[in-house]
Short mmCIF file of N, CA, C and O in Angstrom, two decimals:
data_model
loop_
_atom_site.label_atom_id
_atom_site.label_comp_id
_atom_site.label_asym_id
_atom_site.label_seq_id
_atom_site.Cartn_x
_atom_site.Cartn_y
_atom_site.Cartn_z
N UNK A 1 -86.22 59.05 -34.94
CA UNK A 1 -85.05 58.43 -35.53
C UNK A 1 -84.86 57.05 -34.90
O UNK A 1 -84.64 57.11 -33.69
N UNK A 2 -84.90 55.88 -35.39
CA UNK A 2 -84.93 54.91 -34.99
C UNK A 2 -83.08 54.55 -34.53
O UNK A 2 -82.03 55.08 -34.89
N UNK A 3 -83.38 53.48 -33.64
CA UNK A 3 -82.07 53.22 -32.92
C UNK A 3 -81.73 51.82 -33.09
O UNK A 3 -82.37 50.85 -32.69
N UNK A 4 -80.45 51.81 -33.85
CA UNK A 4 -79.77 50.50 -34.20
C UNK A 4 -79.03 49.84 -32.91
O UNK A 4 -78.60 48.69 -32.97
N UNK A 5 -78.93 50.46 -32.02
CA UNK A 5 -78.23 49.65 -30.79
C UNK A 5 -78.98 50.22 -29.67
O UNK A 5 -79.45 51.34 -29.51
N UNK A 6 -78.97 49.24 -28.99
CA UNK A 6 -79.90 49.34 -27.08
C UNK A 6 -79.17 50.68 -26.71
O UNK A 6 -77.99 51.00 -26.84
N UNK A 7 -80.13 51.27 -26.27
CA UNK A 7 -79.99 52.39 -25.43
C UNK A 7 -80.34 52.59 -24.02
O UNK A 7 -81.54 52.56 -23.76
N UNK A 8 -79.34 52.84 -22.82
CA UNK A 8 -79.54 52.76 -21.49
C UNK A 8 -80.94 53.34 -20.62
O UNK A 8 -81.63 54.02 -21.38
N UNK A 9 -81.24 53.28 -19.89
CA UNK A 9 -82.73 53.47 -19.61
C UNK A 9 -82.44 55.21 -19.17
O UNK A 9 -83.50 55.65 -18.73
N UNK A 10 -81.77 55.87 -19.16
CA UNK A 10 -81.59 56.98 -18.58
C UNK A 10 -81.42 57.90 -20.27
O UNK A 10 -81.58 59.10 -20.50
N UNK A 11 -81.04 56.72 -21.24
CA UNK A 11 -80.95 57.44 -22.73
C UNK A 11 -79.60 58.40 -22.36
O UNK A 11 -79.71 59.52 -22.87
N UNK A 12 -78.72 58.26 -21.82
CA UNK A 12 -77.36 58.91 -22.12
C UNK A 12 -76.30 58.19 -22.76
O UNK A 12 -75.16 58.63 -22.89
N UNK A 13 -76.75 56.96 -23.21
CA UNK A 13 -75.52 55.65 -23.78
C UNK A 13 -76.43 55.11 -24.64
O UNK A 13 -77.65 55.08 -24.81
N UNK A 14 -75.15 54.55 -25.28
CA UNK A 14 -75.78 53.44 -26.41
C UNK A 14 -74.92 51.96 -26.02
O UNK A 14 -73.74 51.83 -25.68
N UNK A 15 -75.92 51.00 -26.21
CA UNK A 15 -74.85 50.03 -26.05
C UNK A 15 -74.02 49.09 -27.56
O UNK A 15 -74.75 48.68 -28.46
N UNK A 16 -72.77 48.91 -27.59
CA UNK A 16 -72.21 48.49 -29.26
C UNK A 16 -71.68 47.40 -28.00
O UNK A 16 -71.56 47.70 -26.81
N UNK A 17 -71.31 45.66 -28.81
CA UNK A 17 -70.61 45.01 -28.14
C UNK A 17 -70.49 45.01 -26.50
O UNK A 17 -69.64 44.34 -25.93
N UNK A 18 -71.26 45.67 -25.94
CA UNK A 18 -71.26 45.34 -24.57
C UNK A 18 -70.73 46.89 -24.26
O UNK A 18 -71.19 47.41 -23.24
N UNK A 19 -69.85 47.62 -25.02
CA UNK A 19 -69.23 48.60 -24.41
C UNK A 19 -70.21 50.21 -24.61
O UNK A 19 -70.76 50.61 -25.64
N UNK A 20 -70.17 50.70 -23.61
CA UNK A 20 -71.14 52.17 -23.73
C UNK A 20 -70.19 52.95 -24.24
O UNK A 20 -68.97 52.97 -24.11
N UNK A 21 -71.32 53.91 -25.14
CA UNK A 21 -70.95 55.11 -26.26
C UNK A 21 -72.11 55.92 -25.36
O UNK A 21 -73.21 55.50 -25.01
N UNK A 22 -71.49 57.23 -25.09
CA UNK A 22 -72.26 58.57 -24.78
C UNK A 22 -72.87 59.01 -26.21
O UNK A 22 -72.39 59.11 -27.34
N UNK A 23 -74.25 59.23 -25.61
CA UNK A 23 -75.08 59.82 -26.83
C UNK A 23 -75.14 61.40 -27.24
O UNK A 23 -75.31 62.18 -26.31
N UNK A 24 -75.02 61.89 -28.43
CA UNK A 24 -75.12 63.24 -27.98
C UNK A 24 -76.27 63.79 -27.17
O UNK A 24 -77.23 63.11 -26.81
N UNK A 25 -76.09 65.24 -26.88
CA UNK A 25 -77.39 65.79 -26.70
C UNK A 25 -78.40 66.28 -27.24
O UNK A 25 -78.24 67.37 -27.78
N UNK A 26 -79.59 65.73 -27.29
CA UNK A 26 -80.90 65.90 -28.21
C UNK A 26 -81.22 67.26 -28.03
O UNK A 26 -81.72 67.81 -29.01
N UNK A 27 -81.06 67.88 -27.08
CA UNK A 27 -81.12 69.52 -26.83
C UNK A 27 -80.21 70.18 -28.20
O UNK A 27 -80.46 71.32 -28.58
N UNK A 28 -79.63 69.72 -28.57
CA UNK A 28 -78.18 70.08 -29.80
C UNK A 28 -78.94 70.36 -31.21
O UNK A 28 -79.52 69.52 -31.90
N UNK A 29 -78.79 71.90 -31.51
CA UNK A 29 -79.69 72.00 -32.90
C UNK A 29 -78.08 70.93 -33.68
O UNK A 29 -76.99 70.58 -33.21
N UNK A 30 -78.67 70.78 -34.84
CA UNK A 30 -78.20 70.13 -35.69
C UNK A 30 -76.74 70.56 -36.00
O UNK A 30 -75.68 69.94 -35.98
N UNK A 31 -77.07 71.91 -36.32
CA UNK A 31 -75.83 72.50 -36.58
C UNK A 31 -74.07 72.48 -35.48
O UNK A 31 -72.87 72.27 -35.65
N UNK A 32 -74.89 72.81 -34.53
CA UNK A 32 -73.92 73.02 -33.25
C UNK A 32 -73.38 71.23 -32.74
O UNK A 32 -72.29 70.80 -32.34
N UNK A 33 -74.53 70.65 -32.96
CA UNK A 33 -73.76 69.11 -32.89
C UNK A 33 -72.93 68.92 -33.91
O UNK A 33 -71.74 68.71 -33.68
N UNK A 34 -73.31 68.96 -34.93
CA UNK A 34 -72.20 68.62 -36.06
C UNK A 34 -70.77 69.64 -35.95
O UNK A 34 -69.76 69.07 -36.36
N UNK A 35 -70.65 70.44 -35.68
CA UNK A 35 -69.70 71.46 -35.02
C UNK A 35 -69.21 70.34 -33.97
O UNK A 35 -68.42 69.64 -34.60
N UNK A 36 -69.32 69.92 -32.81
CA UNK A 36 -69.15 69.40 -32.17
C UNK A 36 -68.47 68.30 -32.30
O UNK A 36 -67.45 68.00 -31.69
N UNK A 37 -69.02 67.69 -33.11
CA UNK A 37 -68.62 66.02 -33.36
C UNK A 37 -67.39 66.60 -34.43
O UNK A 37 -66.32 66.18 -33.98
N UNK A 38 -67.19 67.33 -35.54
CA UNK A 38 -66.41 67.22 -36.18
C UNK A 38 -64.96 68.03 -35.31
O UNK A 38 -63.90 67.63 -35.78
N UNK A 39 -64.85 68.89 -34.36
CA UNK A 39 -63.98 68.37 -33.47
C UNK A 39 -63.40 67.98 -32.76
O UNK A 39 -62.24 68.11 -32.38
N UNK A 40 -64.59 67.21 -32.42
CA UNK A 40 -64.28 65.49 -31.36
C UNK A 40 -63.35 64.76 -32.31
O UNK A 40 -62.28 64.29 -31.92
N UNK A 41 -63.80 64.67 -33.63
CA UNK A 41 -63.14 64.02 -34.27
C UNK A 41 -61.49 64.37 -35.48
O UNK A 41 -60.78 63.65 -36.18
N UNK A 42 -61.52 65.48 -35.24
CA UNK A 42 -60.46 65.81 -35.32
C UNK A 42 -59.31 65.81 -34.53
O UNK A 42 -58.23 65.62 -35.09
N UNK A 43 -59.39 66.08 -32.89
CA UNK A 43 -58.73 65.34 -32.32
C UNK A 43 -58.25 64.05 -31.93
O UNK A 43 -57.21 63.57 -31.46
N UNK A 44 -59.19 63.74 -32.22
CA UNK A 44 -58.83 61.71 -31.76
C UNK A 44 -57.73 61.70 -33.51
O UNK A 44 -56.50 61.57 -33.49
N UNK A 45 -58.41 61.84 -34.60
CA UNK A 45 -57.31 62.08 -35.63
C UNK A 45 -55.65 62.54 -34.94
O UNK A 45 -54.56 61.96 -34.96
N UNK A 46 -56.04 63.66 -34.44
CA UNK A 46 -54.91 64.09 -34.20
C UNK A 46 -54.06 62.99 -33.05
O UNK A 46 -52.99 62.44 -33.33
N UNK A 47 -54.69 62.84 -31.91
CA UNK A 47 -54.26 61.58 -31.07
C UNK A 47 -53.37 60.61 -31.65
O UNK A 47 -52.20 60.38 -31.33
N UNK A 48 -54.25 59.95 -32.79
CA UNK A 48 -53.75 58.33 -33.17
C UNK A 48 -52.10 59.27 -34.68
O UNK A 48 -51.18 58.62 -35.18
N UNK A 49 -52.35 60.73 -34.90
CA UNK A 49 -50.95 61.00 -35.72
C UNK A 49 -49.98 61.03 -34.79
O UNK A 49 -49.06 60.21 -34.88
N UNK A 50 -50.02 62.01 -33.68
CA UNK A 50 -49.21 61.85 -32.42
C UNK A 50 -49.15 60.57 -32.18
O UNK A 50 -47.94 60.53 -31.95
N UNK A 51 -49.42 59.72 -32.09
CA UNK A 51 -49.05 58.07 -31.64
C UNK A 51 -48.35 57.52 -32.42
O UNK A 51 -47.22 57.09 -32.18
N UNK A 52 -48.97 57.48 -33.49
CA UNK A 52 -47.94 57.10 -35.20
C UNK A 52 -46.58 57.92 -35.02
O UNK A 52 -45.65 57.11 -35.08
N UNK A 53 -46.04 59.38 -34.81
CA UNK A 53 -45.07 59.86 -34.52
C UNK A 53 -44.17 59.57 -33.42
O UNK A 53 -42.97 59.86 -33.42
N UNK A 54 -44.87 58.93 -32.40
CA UNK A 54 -44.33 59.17 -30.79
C UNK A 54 -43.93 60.05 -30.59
O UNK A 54 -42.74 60.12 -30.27
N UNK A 55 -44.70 61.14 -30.66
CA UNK A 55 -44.49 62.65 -29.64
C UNK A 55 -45.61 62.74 -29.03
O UNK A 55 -46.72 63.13 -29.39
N UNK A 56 -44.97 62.13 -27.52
CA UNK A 56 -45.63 62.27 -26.55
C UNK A 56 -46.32 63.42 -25.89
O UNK A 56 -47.40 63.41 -25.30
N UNK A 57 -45.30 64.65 -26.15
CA UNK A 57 -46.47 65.80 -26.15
C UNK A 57 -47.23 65.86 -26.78
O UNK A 57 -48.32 65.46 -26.37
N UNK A 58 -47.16 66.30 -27.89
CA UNK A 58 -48.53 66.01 -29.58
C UNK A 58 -49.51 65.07 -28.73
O UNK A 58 -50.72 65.26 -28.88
N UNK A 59 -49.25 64.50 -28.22
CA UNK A 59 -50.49 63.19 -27.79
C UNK A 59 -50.96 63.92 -26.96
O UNK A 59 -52.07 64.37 -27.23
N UNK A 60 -50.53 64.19 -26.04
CA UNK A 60 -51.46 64.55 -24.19
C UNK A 60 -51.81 65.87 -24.82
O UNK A 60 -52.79 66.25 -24.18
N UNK A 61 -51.58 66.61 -25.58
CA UNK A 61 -52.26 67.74 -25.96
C UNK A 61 -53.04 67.51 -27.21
O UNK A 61 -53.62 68.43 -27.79
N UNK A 62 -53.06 66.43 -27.55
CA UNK A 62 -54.37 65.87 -28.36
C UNK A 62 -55.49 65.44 -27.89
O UNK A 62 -56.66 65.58 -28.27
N UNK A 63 -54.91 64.81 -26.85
CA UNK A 63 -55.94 64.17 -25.91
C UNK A 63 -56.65 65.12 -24.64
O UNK A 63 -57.42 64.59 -23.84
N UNK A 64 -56.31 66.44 -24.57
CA UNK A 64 -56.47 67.10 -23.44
C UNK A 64 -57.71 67.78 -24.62
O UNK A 64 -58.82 67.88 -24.10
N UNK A 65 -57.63 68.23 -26.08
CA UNK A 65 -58.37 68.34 -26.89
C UNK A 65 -60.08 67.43 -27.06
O UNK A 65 -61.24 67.85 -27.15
N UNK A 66 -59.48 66.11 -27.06
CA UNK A 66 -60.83 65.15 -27.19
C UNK A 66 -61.58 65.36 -25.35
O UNK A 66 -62.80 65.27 -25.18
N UNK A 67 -60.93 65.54 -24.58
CA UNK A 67 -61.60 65.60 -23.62
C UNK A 67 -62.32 67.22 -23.24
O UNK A 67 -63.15 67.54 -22.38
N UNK A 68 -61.91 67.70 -23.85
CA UNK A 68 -62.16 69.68 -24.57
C UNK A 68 -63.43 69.09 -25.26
O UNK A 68 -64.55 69.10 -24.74
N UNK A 69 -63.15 68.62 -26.40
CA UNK A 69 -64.59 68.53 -27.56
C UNK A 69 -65.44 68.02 -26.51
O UNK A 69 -66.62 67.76 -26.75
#
């Protein structure tokens, strides 16, 4: 699979704009990553609704979530 952005010499990051993105794990059948990522990304969703609301709980337990995924 070819790679649109520099990747760190250890291959755990990608680099976008200067800033590092964690790569998934290549050990990850397909399935179980996509499991994965879709609720990584349901929380950060959830994060930025809690923010839009300001309920500050809703947030830190959104965010205690993305750091879960």
């Amino acid at each position: 699979m070819p790679t649109r952005h520099p990747v760190t010499p250890d291959g755990r990051y990608f680099v976008v704009a200067g800033r590092l993105w964690r790569m998934s794990n290549p050990d990850l059948d397909p399935a179980t990553r996509q499991a994965l990522v879709d609720r990584l990304m349901r929380a950060r969703r959830a994060v930025g609704a809690a923010k839009k609301e300001g309920d500050a709980q809703a947030e830190r337990h959104a965010r205690d979530d993305v750091d879960a995924a």
